[in-house]
Coordinates of C-alpha atoms and ligand atoms in Angstrom, one line a residue:
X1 CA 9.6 -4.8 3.8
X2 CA 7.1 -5.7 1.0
X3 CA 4.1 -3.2 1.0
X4 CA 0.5 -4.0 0.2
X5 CA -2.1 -1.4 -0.4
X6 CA -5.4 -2.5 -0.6
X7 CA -8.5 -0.6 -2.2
X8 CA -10.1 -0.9 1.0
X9 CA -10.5 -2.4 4.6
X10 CA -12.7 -5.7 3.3
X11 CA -10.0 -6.1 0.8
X12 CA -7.3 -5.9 3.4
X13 CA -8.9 -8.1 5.8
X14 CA -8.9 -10.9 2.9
X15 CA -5.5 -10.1 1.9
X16 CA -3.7 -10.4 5.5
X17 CA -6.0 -13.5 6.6
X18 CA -4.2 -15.4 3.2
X19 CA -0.7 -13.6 4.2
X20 CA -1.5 -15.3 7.9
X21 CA -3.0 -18.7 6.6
X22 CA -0.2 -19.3 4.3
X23 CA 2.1 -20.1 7.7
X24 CA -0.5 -21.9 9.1
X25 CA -0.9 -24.1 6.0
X26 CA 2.9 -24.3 6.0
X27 CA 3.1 -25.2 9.7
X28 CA 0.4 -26.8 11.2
X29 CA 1.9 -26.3 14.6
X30 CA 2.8 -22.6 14.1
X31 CA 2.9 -20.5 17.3
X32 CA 0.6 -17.5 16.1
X33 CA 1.3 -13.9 17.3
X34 CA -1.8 -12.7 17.9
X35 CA -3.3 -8.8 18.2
X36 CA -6.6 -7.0 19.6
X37 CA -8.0 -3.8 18.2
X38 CA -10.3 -2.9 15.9
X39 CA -8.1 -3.5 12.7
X40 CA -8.2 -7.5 13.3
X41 CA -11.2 -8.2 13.0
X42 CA -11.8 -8.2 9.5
X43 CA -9.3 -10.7 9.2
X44 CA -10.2 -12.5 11.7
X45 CA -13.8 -13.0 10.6
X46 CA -11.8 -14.5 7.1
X47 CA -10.1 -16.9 9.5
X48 CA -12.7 -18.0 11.0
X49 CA -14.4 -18.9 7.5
X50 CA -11.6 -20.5 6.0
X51 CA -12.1 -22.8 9.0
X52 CA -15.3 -23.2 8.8
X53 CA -14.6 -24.9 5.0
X54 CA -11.4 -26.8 6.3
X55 CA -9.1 -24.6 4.2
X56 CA -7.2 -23.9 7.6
X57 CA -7.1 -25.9 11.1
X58 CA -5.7 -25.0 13.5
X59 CA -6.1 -27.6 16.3
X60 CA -2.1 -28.2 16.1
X61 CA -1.7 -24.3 16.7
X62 CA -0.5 -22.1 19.8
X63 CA -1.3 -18.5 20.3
X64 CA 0.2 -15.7 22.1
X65 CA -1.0 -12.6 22.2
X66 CA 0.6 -9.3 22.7
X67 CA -0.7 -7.2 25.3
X68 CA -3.9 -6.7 28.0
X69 CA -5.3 -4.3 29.6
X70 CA -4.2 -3.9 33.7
X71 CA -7.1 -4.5 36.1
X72 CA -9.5 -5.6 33.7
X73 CA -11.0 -8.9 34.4
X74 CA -10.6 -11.8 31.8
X75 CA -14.5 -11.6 31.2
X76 CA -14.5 -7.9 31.1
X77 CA -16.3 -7.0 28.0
X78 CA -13.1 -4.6 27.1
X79 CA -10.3 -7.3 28.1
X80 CA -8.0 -8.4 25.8
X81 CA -8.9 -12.1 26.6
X82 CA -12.6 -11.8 25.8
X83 CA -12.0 -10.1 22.5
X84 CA -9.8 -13.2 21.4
X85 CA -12.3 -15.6 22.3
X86 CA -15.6 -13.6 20.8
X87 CA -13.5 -12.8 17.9
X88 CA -11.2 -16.0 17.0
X89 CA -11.1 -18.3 19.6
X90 CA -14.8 -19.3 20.2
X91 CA -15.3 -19.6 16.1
X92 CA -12.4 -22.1 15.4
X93 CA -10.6 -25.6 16.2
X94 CA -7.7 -24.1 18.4
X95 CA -7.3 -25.8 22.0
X96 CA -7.9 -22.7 24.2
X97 CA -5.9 -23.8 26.3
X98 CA -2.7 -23.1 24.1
X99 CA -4.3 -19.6 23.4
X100 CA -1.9 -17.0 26.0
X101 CA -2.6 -13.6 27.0
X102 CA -0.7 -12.1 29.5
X103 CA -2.7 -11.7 33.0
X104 CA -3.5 -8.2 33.7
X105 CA -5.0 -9.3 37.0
X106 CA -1.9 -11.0 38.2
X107 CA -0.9 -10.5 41.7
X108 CA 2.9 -9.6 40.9
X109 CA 3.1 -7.7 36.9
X110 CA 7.0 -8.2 37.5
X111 CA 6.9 -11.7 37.7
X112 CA 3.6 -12.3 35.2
X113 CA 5.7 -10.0 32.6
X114 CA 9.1 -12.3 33.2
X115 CA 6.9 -15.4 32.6
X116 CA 5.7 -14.7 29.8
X117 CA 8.7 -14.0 27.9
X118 CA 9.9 -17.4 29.1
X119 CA 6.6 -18.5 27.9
X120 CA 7.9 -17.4 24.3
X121 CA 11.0 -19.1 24.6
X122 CA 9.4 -21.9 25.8
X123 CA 6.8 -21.8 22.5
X124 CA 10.0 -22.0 20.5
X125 CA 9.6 -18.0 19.5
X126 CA 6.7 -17.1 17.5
X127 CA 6.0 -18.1 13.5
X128 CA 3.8 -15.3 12.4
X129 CA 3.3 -11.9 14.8
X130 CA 0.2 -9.9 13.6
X131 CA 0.2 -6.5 14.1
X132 CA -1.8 -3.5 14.9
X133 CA -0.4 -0.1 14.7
X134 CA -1.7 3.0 17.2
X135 CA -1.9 6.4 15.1
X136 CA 1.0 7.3 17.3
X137 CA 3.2 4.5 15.8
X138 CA 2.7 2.0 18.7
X139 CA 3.2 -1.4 18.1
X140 CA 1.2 -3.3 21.3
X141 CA 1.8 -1.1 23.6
X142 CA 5.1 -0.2 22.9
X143 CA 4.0 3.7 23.2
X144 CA 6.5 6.5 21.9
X145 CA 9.1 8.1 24.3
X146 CA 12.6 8.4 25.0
X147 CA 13.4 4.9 25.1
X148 CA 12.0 1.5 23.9
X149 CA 11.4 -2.2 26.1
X150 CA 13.0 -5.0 24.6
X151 CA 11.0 -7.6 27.4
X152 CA 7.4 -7.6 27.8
X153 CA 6.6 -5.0 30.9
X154 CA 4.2 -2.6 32.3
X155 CA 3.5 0.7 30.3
X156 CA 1.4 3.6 30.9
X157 CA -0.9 4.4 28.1
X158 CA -0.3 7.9 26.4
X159 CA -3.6 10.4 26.2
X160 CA -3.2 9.7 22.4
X161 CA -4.2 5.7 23.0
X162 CA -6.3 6.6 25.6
X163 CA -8.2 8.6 23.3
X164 CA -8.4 6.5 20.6
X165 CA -9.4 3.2 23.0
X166 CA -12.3 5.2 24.2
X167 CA -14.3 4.5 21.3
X168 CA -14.9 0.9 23.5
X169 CA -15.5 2.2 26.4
X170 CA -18.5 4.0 28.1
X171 CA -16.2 7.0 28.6
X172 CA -13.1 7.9 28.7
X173 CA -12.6 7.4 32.5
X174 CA -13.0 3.4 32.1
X175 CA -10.4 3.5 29.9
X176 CA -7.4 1.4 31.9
X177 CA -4.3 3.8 32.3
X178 CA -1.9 0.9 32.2
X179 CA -1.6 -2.5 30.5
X180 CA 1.1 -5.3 29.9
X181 CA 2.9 -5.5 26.6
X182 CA 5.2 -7.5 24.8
X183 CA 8.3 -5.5 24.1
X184 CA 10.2 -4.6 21.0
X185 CA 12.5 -7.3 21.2
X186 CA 9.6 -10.1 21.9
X187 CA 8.1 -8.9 18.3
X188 CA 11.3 -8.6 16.9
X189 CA 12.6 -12.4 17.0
X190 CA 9.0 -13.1 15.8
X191 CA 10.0 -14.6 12.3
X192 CA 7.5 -13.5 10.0
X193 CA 5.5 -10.1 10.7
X194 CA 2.5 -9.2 9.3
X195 CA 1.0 -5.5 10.4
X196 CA -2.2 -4.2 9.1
X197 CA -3.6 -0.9 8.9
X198 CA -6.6 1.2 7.9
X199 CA -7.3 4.6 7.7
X200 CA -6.4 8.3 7.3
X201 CA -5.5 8.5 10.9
X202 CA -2.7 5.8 10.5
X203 CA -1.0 7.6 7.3
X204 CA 1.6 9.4 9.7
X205 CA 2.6 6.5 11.5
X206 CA 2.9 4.3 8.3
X207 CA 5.0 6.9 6.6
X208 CA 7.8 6.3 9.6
X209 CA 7.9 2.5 8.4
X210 CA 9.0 3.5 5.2
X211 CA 11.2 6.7 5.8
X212 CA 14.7 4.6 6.2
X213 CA 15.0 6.3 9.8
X214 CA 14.4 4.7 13.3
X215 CA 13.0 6.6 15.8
X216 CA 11.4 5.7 19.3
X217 CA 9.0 8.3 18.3
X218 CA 7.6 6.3 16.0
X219 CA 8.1 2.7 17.4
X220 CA 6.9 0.6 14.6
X221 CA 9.9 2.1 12.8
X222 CA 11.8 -0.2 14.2
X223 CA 10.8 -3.1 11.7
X224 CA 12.3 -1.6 9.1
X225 CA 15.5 -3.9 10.9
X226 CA 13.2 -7.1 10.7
X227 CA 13.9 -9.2 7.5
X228 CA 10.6 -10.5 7.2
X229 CA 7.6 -8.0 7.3
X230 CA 4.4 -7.5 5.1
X231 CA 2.4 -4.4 6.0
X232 CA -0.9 -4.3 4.5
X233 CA -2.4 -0.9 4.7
X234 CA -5.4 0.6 2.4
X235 CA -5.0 3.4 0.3
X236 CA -6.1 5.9 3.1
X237 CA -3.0 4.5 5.6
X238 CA -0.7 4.5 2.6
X239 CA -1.5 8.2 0.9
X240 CA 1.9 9.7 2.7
X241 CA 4.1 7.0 1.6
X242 CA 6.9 8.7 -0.9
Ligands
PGA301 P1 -6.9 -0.4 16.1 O1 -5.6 -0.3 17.1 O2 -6.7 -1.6 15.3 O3 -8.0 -0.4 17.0 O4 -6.8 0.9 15.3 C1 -4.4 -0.6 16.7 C2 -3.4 -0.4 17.8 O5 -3.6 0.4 18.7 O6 -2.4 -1.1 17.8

């Protein structure tokens, strides 16, 4: 795993969007991993400028993204599908119709969860997966507890992400209780990773990834078995790093 701290967020956001763009120069047609949450953004806005002055294009591109909320509609203010498009999708050259999220309206989760995964194979598995991490070590939705997805299913959300969602929600009660996720193995035959973090409250979580153990406490330990991973954290994610 190589390890990147950053002095800050802003520096982070630039470092992961030329981690990310370095793929994407490398292969036009890359199928992009894509995540939600506030941590993106930054890098996404980076994106978004490097194709503004043709540094990056990504009309050859597909993306996939990793989770979405269940019951939410697509043009839900909080839905995984609008945040793509006000924060990636509307601002550069990809065909949104090769953008993917799963569809947490669909009329049977079973089948929309089996789909996607063949959707994945179908993509040829995914170039570059970008990654979020929840202060409880989540990676997606891939929430702590006694044993670990491989497939993309249906999870319910743990207080702790509750909690920390709430921040875009009027309250805490609009908050969905259940989403769709990519599982561990769907991430894990992604072949490049790249997870950002930023913040005190993702030091815990962060020290897992580099502890040498693997617990489904801490889910995102499980990349320590990925060959491929680049986690970019600021020095506030990074202080309990030995
Ligand atoms: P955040 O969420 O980027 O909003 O902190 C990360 C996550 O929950 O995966």
């Amino acid at each position: 795993m190589k390890l990147i701290v950053t002095k800050n967020y802003e520096e982070l956001s630039k470092i992961a969007a030329e981690e990310f763009a370095k793929v994407v120069i490398e292969k036009p047609t890359a199928v992009l991993g894509l995540a939600t949450g506030g941590s993106p953004i930054g890098m996404y806005k980076e994106l978004i400028a490097k194709c503004e002055n043709k540094e990056l294009d990504f009309s050859k591109c597909t993306s996939i993204n990793l989770d979405e909320y269940i019951g939410l509609n697509p043009e839900h203010e909080q839905s995984y599908r609008n945040f793509m498009n006000t924060n990636l999708f509307n601002h550069i050259n990809i065909d949104k119709t090769k953008t993917f999220v799963p569809n947490g309206l669909a009329k049977n989760l079973e089948e929309e969860c089996k789909n996607y995964d063949n959707k994945i194979e179908e993509l040829g598995g995914i170039d570059v997966q970008l990654l979020g991490i929840g202060n409880n070590g989540h990676i997606a939705f891939n929430e702590p507890g006694d044993e670990l997805s491989a497939g993309t299913h249906i999870i319910s959300l743990t207080e702790s992400t509750i909690e920390a969602n709430a921040r875009f929600f009027d309250s805490i009660d609009e908050v969905p209780r259940k989403a769709l996720t990519m599982g561990l193995g769907g991430i894990m035959k992604a072949k490049k990773i790249i997870l950002i973090a930023s913040g005190e409250g993702k030091a815990e979580a962060i020290k897992g990834l580099f502890s040498g153990k693997i617990t489904t406490d801490n889910p995102a330990t499980m990349l320590q078995m990925h060959r491929d991973v680049v986690v970019v954290v600021d020095e506030a994610a990074a202080k309990l790093i030995k």
